[in-house]
Short mmCIF file of C-alpha atoms and ligand atoms in Angstrom, two decimals:
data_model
loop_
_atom_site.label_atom_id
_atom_site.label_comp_id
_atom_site.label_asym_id
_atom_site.label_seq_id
_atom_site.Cartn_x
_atom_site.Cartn_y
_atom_site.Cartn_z
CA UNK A 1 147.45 107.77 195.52
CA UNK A 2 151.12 106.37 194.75
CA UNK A 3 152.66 108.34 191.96
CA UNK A 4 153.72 106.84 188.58
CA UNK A 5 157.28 105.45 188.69
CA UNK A 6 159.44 105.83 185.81
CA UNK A 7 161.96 103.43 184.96
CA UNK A 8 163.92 105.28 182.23
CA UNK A 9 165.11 108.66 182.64
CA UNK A 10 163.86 111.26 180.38
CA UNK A 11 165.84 113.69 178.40
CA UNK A 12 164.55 116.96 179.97
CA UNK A 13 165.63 119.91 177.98
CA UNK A 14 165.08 123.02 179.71
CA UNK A 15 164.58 126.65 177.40
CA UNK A 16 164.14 129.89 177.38
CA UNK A 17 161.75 133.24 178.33
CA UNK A 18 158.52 132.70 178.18
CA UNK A 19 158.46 129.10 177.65
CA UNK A 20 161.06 128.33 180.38
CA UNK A 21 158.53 130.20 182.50
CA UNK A 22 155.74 127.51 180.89
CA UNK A 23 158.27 124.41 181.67
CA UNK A 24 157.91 124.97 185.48
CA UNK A 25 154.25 125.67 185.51
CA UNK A 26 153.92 122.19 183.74
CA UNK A 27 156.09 120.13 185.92
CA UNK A 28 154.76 121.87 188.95
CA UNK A 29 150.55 121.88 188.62
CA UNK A 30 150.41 118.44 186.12
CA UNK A 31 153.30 116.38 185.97
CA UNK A 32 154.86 115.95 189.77
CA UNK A 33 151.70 115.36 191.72
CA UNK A 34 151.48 112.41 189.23
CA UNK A 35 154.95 110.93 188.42
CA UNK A 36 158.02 110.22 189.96
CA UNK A 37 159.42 112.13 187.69
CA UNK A 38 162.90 111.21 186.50
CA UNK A 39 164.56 113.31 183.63
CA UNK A 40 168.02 113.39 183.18
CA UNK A 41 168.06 117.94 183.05
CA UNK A 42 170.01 119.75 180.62
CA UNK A 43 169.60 123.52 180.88
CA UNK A 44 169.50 124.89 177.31
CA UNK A 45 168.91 128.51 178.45
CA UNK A 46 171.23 130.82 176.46
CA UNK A 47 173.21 132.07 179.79
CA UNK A 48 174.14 128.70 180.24
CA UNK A 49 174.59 127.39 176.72
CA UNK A 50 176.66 130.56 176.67
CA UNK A 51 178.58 129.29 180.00
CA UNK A 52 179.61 126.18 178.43
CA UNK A 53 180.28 127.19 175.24
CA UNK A 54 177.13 125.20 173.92
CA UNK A 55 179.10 122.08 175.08
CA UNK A 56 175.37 121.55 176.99
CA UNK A 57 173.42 121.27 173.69
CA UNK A 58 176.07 118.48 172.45
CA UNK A 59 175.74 116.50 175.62
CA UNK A 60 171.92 116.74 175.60
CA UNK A 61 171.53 115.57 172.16
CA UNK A 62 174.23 112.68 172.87
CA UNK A 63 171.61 111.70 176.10
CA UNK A 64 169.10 111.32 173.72
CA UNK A 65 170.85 109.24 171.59
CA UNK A 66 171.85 107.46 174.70
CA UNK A 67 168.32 106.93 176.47
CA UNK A 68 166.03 107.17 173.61
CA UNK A 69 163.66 109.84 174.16
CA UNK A 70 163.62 113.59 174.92
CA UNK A 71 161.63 116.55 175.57
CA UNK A 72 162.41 120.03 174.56
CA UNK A 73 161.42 123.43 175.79
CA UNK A 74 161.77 126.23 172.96
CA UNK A 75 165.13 127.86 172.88
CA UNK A 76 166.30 130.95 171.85
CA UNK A 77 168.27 131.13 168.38
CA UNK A 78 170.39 134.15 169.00
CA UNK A 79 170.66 137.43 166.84
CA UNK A 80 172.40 140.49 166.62
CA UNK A 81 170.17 141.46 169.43
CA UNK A 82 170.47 138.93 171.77
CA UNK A 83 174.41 139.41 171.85
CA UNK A 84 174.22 142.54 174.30
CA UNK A 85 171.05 141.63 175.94
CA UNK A 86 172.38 138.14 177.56
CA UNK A 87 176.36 139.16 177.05
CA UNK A 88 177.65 136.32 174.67
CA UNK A 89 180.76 135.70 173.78
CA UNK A 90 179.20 134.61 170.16
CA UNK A 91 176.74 133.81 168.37
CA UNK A 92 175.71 130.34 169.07
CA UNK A 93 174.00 128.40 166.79
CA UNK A 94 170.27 127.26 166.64
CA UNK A 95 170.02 124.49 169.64
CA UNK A 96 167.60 122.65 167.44
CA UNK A 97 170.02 123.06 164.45
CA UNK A 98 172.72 121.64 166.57
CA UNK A 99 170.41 118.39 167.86
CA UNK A 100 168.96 117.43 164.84
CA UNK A 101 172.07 117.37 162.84
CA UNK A 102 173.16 114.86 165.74
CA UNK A 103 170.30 112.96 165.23
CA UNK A 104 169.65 113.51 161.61
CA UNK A 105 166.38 112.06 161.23
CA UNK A 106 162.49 113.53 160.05
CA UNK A 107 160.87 116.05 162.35
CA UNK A 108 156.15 115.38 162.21
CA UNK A 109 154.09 118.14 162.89
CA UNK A 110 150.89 117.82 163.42
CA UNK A 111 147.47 120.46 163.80
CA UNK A 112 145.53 119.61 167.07
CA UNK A 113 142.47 119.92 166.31
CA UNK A 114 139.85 121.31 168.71
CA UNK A 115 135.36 121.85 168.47
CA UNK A 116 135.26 125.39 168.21
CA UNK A 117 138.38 126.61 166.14
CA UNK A 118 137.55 126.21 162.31
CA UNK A 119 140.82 126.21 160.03
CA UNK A 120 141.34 129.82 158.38
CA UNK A 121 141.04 127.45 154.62
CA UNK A 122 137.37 126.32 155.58
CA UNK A 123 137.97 123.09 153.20
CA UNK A 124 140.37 121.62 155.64
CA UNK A 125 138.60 119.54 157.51
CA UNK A 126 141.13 116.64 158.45
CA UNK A 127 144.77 116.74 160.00
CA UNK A 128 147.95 118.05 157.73
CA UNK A 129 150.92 116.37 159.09
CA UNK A 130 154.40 118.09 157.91
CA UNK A 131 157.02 115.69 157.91
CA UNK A 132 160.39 117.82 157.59
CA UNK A 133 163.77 116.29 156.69
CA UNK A 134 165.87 117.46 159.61
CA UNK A 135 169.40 117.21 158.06
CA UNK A 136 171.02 119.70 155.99
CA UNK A 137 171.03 122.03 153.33
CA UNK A 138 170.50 125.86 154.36
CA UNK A 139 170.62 124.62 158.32
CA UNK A 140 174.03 123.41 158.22
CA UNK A 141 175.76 126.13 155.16
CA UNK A 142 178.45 127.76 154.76
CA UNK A 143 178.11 131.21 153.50
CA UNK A 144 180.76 133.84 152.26
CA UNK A 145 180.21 137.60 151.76
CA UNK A 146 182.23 138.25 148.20
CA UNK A 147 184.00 141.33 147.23
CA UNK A 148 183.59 142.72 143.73
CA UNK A 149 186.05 141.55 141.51
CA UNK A 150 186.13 138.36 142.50
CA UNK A 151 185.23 134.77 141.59
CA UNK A 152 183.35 132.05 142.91
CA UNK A 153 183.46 128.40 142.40
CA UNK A 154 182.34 125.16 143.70
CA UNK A 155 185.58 123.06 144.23
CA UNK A 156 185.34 119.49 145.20
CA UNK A 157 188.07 117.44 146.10
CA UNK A 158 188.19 113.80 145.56
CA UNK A 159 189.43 110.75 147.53
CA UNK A 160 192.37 110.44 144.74
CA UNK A 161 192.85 113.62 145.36
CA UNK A 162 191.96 115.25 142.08
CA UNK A 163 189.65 118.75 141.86
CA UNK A 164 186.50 119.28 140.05
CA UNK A 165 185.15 122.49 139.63
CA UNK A 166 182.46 124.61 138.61
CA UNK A 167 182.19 128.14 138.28
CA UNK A 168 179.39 130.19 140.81
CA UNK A 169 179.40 133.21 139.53
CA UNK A 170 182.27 136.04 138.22
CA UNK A 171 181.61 138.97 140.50
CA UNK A 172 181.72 142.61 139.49
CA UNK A 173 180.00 144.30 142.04
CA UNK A 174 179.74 142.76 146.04
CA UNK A 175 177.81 139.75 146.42
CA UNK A 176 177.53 136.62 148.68
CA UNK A 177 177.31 132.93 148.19
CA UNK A 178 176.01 129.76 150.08
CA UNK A 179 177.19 126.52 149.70
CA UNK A 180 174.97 123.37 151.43
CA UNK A 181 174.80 119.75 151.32
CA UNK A 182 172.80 117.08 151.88
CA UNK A 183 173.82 113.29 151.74
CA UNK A 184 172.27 110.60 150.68
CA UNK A 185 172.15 107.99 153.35
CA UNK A 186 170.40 110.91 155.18
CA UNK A 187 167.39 111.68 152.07
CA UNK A 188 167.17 107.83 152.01
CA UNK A 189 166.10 107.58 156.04
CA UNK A 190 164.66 110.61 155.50
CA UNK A 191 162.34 108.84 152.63
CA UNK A 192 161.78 105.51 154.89
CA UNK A 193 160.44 107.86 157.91
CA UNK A 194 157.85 108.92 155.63
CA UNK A 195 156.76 106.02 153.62
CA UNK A 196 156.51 104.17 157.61
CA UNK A 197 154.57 107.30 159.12
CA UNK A 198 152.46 107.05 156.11
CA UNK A 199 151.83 103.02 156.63
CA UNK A 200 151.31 103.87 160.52
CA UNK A 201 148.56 106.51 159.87
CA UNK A 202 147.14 104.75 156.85
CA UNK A 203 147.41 108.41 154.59
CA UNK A 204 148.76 109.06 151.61
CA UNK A 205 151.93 110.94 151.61
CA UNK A 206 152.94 113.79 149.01
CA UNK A 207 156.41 115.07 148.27
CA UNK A 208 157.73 118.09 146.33
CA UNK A 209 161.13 120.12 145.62
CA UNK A 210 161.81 122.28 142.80
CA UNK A 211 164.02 119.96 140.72
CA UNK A 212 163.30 121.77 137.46
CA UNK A 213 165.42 124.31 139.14
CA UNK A 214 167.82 122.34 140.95
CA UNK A 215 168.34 119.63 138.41
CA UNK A 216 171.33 117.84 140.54
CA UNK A 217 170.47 118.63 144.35
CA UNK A 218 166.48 118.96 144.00
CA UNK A 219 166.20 116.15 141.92
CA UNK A 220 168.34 113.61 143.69
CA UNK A 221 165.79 114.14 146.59
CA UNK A 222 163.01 113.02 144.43
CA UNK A 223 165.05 110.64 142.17
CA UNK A 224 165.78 108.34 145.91
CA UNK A 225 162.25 108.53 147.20
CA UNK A 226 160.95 107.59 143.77
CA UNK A 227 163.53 104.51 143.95
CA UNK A 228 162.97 104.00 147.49
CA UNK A 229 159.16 104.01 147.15
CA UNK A 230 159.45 101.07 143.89
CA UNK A 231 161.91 99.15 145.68
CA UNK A 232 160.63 98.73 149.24
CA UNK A 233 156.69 100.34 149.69
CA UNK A 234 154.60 100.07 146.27
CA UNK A 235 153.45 96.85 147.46
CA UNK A 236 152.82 97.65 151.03
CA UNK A 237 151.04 101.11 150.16
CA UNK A 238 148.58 99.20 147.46
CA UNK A 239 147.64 96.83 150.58
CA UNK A 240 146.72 99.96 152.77
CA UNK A 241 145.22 101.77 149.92
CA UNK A 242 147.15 104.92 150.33
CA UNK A 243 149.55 106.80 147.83
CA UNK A 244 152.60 107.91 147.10
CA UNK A 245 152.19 111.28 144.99
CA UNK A 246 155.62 113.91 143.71
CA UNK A 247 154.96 117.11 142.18
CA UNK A 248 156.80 120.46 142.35
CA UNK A 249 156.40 122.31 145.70
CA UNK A 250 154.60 125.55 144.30
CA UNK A 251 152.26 122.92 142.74
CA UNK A 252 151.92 121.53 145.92
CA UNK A 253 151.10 124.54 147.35
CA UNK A 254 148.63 125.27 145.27
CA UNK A 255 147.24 121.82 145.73
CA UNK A 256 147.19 121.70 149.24
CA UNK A 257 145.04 125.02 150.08
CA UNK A 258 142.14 123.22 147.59
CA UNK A 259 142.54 119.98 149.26
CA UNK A 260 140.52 118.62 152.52
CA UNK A 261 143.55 117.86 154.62
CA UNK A 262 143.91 114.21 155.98
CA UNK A 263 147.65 113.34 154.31
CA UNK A 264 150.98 113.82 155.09
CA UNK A 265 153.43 116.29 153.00
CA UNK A 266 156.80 115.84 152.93
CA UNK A 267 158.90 118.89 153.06
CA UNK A 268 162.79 119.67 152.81
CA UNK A 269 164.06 121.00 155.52
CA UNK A 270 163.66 125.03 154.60
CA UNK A 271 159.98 124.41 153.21
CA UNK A 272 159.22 121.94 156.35
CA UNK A 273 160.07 125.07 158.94
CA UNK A 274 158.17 127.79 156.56
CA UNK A 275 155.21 125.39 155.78
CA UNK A 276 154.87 123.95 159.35
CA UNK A 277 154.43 127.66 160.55
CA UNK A 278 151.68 127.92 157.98
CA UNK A 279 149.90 125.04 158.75
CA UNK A 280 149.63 126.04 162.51
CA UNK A 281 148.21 129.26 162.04
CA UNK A 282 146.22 128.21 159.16
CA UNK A 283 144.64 125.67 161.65
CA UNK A 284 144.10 127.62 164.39
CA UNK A 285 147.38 128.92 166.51
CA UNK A 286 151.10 127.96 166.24
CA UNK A 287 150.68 126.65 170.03
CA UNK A 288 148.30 124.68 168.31
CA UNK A 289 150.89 121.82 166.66
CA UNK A 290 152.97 118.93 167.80
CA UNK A 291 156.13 118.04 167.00
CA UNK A 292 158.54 115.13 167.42
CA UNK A 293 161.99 114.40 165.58
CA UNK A 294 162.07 110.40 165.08
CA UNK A 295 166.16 109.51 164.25
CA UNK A 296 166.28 106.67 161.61
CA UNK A 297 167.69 104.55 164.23
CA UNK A 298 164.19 105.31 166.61
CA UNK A 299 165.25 108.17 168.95
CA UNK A 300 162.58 110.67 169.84
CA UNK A 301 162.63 114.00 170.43
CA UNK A 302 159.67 116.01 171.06
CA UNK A 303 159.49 119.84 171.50
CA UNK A 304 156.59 122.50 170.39
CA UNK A 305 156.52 124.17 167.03
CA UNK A 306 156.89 127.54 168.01
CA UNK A 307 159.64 129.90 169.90
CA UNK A 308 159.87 131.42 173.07
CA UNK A 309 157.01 134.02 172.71
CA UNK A 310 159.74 136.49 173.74
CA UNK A 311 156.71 139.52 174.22
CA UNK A 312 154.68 137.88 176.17
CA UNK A 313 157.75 137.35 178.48
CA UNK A 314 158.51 140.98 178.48
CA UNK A 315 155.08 141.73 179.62
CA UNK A 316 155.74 138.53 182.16
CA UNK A 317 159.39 140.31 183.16
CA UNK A 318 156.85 143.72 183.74
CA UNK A 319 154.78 141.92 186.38
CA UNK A 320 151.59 142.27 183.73
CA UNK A 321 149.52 139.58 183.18
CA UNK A 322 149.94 137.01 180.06
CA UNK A 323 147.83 134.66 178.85
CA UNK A 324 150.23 132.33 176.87
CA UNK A 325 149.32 128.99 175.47
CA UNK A 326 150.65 126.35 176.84
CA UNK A 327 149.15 123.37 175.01
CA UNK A 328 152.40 122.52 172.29
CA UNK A 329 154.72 122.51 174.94
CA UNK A 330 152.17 120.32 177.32
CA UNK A 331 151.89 117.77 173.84
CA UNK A 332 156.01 117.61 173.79
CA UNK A 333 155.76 116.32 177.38
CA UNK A 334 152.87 113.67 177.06
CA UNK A 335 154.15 112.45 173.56
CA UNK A 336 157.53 112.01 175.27
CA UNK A 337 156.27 110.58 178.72
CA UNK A 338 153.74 107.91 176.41
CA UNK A 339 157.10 106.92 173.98
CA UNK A 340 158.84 106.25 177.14
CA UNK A 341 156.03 104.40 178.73
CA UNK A 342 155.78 102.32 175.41
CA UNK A 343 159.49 101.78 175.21
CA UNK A 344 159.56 100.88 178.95
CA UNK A 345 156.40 98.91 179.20
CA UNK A 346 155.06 101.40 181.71
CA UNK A 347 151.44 100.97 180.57
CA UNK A 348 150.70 103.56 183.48
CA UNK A 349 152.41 106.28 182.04
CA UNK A 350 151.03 105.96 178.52
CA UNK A 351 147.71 106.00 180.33
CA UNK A 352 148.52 108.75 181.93
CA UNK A 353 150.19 110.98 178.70
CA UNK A 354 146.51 110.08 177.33
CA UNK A 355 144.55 111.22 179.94
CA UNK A 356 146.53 114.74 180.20
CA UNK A 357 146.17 115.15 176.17
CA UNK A 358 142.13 114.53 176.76
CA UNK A 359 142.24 116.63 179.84
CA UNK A 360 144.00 119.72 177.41
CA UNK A 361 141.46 119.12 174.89
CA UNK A 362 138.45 119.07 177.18
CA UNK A 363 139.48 122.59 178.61
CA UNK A 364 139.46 124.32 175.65
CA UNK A 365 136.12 122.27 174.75
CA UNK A 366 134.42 123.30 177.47
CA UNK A 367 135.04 127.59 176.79
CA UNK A 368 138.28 127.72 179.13
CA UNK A 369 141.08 128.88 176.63
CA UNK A 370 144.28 131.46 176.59
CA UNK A 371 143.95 134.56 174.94
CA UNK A 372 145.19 133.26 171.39
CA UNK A 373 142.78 130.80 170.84
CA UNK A 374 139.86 133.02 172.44
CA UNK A 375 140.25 135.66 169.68
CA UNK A 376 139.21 132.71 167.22
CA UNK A 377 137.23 130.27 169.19
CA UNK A 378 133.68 130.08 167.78
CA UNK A 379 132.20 128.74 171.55
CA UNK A 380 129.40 131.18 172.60
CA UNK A 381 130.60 130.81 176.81
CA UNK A 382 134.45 131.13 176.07
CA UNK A 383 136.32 132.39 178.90
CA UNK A 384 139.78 133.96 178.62
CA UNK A 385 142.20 132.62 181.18
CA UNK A 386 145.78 133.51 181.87
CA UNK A 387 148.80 131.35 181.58
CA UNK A 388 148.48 129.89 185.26
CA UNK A 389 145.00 129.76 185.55
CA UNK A 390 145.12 127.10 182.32
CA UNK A 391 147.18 125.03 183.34
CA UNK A 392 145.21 124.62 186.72
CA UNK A 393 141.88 124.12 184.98
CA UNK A 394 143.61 121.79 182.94
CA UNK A 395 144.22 119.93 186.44
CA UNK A 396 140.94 120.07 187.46
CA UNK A 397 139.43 117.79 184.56
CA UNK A 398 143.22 115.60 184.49
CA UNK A 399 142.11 114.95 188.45
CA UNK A 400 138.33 113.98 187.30
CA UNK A 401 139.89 111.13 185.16
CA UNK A 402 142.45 109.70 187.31
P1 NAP B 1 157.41 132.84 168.76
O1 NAP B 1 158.01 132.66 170.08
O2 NAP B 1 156.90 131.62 168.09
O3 NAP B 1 156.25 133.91 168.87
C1 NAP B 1 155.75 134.66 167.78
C2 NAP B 1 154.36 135.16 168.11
O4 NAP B 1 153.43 134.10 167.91
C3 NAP B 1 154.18 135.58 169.55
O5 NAP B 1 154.60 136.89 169.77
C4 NAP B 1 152.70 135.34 169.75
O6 NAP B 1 151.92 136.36 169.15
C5 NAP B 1 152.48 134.08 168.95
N1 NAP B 1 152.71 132.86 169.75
C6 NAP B 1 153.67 131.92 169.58
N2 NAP B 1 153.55 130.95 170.47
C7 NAP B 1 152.51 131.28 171.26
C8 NAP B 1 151.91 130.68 172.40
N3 NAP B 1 152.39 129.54 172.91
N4 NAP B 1 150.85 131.29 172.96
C9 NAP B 1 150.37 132.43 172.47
N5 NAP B 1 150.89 133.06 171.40
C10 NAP B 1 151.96 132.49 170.80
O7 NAP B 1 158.47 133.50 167.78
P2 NAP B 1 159.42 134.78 167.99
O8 NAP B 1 158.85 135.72 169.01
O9 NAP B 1 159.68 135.23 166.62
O10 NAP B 1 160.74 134.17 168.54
C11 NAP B 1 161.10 134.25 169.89
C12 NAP B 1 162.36 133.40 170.09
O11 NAP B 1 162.05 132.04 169.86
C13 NAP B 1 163.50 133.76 169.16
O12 NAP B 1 164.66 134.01 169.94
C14 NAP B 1 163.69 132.52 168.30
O13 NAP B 1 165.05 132.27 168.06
C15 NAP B 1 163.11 131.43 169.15
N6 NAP B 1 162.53 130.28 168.40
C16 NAP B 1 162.74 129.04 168.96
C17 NAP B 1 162.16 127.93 168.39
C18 NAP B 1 162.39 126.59 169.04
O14 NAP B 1 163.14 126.49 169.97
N7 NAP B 1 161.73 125.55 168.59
C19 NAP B 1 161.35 128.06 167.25
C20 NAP B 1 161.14 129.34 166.73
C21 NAP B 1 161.72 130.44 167.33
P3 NAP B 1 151.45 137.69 169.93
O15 NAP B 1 152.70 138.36 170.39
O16 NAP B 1 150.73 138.43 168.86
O17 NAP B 1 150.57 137.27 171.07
MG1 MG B 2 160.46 127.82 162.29
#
C-alpha cells in the first residue's frame, strides 16, 4: 500500500507531559504507516519555549498564519510551581494565549458523542457547540497590585493627545485592579464566525454577556452582533430556519441545563474556557471534545480541550501504568489532516481523517475504552485498556477500513 502524500505542510505543534507522551503514540501506531507525513515541527514543550525565550510559540503561530492550518498538542501554562520544577527564567505566558491573540479569531468546541455514555443532564440529547471569542479581555490584561492609600483610574489618551479619565476606585486599604480590552473589528469577526458556523450547521445560535453590569464593555458585545445579525444574516437565517437568540449569560445558563442540546452558544472568551470545561464533562469526559480556532481570515488551528493530564504523567514518569484518553488529541489531528486535504484537494486525506474519526468511535462502541470513559460507559462487555493498548485497537478497526 503507497502511503498518502501530502502536499502542504502541516503546522505540527508539539506539547507537553502526558500529552507529548500521547503525540508520539499517535504519529507512531496511526498516522505514519498511513501518510507521508509532512508537518512543519515546532516544539512547544516548556524547556524549549523556555530556551528560546517563547520566540518558538511566535514563530509557530506566524506558520500558521503562513500555511493555513495547524495542530496543537496541550501545553503547559506555567505557575508558581512549574518555575523550579523545569528551571525558567520566567513565567511565560499561556502558549494558547500567545497564538490566538496572533490569530484573533473564534475557537468551536464540540461534545463527541458516543452509544454508551449518556450526558450527566439526561435532557441533552443533541451536540452543544461552544463557540469562544479568542481575543481579549482577561487573556490579554494588565493587572496592578495597589497599595492602600492610593488611587486608581482609567486614563485614556487620545490621538490629539488629550486625557480622559475615570476614577476606579480610592483605595484605603491594599487592593488590586485589572484593566482589559477588547476591540471591535475583533467582536465583529468574532460575530461573523458565529452567524457562518451557525448557517454551516443549520442551528440556531445563542449569545449572552452581562451587559446590565457592564453597560459600556458587555453591551458593545451584544450591541455589534445585534447590528451585525440585522445588517448581514436576518435574511439568510429565516431561509435556514434557524435563530438568532441574546439573553444574559446566567439566564443562559439556566436555559441551557433545561434545554435538549442541538445549538450553538456563543461565549466571551472567560465564559467560553469555563463553559467549554462544563460542557465536556457534562457530556461525558473533557477528552471527550473537539476544538479548532478558525481566524477571520480562514486559518485553522486545532488542538484538544483539555491540558496535559500532568498526574497521569507522574504515574507515566513512575513506570506505572496509565490509561489516558487519547481521543481529543486524535480529533485535533484528523480535523487538521481533513482541512488540509480540503484546502489541498487531497480527497485521500480527508478520506482518510474520516475513516480514523469512525475507527475512534467504533472502539469505544464496541466496549474497548480508557479508564475515564469506563467509569461511565453504560456497555455491559466494556474493557479497560491502557493508553497504548487504545491507540493500537484503534488501528486494528482504522486497518479493517482501509
Ligand atoms: P488537565 O490536564 O485537563 O487534567 C485534569 C484532570 O482531568 C486530569 O487529572 C484527569 O483526571 C482528567 N483528564 C483530562 N484530560 C484527560 C484525558 N485525556 N484522559 C483522561 N483523563 C483526563 O488539567 P490540569 O491537570 O489542571 O492541567 C495540567 C496542565 O495542563 C497545566 O500545566 C495547565 O497549564 C495545562 N493546560 C493546558 C491546556 C492546553 O494546552 N490547551 C488546557 C488546560 C490546561 P484524573 O486525574 O482524575 O484521572
Ligand atoms: Mg480551560
Amino acid at each position: 500500500m503507497s502511503k498518502i502524500a501530502m502536499k502542504t505542510p502541516l503546522v505540527e505543534m508539539d506539547g507537553d507531559e502526558m500529552t507529548r507522551i500521547i503525540w508520539k503514540m499517535i504519529k507512531e501506531i496511526l498516522l505514519e504507516p498511513y501518510i507521508e507525513l509532512n508537518t512543519e515541527y515546532y516544539n512547544l514543550g516548556l524547556t524549549h519555549r523556555n530556551e528560546t525565550d517563547d520566540q518558538v510559540t511566535v514563530d509557530s503561530a506566524n506558520a500558521t498564519k503562513k500555511y493555513g492550518v495547524a495542530v496543537k498538542c496541550a501545553t503547559i501554562t506555567p505557575n508558581a510551581a512549574r518555575m523550579p520544577e523545569y528551571n525558567l527564567k520566567q513565567m511565560w505566558k499561556s502558549p494558547n494565549g500567545t497564538i490566538r491573540a496572533m490569530l484573533d479569531g473564534t475557537v468551536f468546541r464540540s461534545p463527541i458523542l458516543v452509544k454508551g455514555i449518556t450526558p450527566y443532564i439526561p435532557t441533552w440529547t443533541k451536540p452543544i457547540t461552544i463557540a469562544r471569542h479568542a481575543y481579549g479581555d482577561v487573556y490579554k490584561n494588565t493587572e496592578m497590585v495597589v497599595k492602600g492609600g492610593s488611587k486608581a483610574e482609567l486614563c485614556v489618551t487620545n490621538d490629539d493627545g488629550t486625557e480622559e479619565r475615570s476614577l476606579i476606585h480610592n483605595f484605603d486599604g491594599d487592593g488590586i485592579i485589572q484593566g482589559m480590552h477588547n476591540l471591535d473589528s475583533s467582536i465583529s469577526s468574532f460575530a461573523r464566525a458565529c452567524f457562518n458556523y451557525a448557517l454551516d450547521l443549520k442551528q440556531d445560535i445563542w449569545f449572552a454577556t452581562k451587559d446590565t453590569i457592564s453597560k459600556k464593555y458587555d453591551h458593545t458585545f451584544k450591541d455589534i452582533f445585534q447590528d451585525i445579525f440585522d445588517n448581514e444574516y436576518k435574511e439568510k437565517f429565516e431561509k435556514a430556519g434557524i435563530e438568532y437568540f441574546y439573553t444574559l449569560i446566567d439566564d443562559a445558563v439556566a436555559r441551557v441545563v433545561r434545554s435538549e442540546g442541538g445549538y450553538i452558544w456563543a461565549c466571551k472568551n472567560y465564559d467560553g474556557d469555563v463553559m467549554s470545561d462544563m460542557i465536556a464533562t457534562a457530556f461525558g469526559s473533557l477528552a471527550m471534545m473537539t476544538s479548532v480556532l478558525v481566524s477571520p481570515d480562514g486559518v485553522y488551528e486545532y488542538e484538544a480541550a483539555h491540558g496535559t493530564v500532568q498526574r497521569h504523567y507522574y504515574k507515566h514518569l513512575k513506570g506505572e501504568e496509565t490509561s489516558t484518553n487519547s481521543v481529543a488529541t486524535l480529533f485535533a489531528w484528523s480535523g487538521a489532516l481533513r482541512k488540509r486535504g480540503e484546502l489541498d484537494n487531497t480527497p485521500d486525506l480527508c478520506d482518510f481523517a474520516d475513516k480514523l474519526e469512525k475507527a475512534t468511535i467504533k472502539t469505544i462502541e464496541d466496549g474497548v475504552m480508557t479508564g475515564d470513559l469506563y467509569l461511565i460507559s453504560k456497555l455491559e462487555n466494556k474493557k479497560k485498556v491502557n493508553t497504548r493498548e487504545f491507540l493500537e485497537e484503534v488501528n486494528i478497526r482504522l486497518k479493517e477500513m482501509i
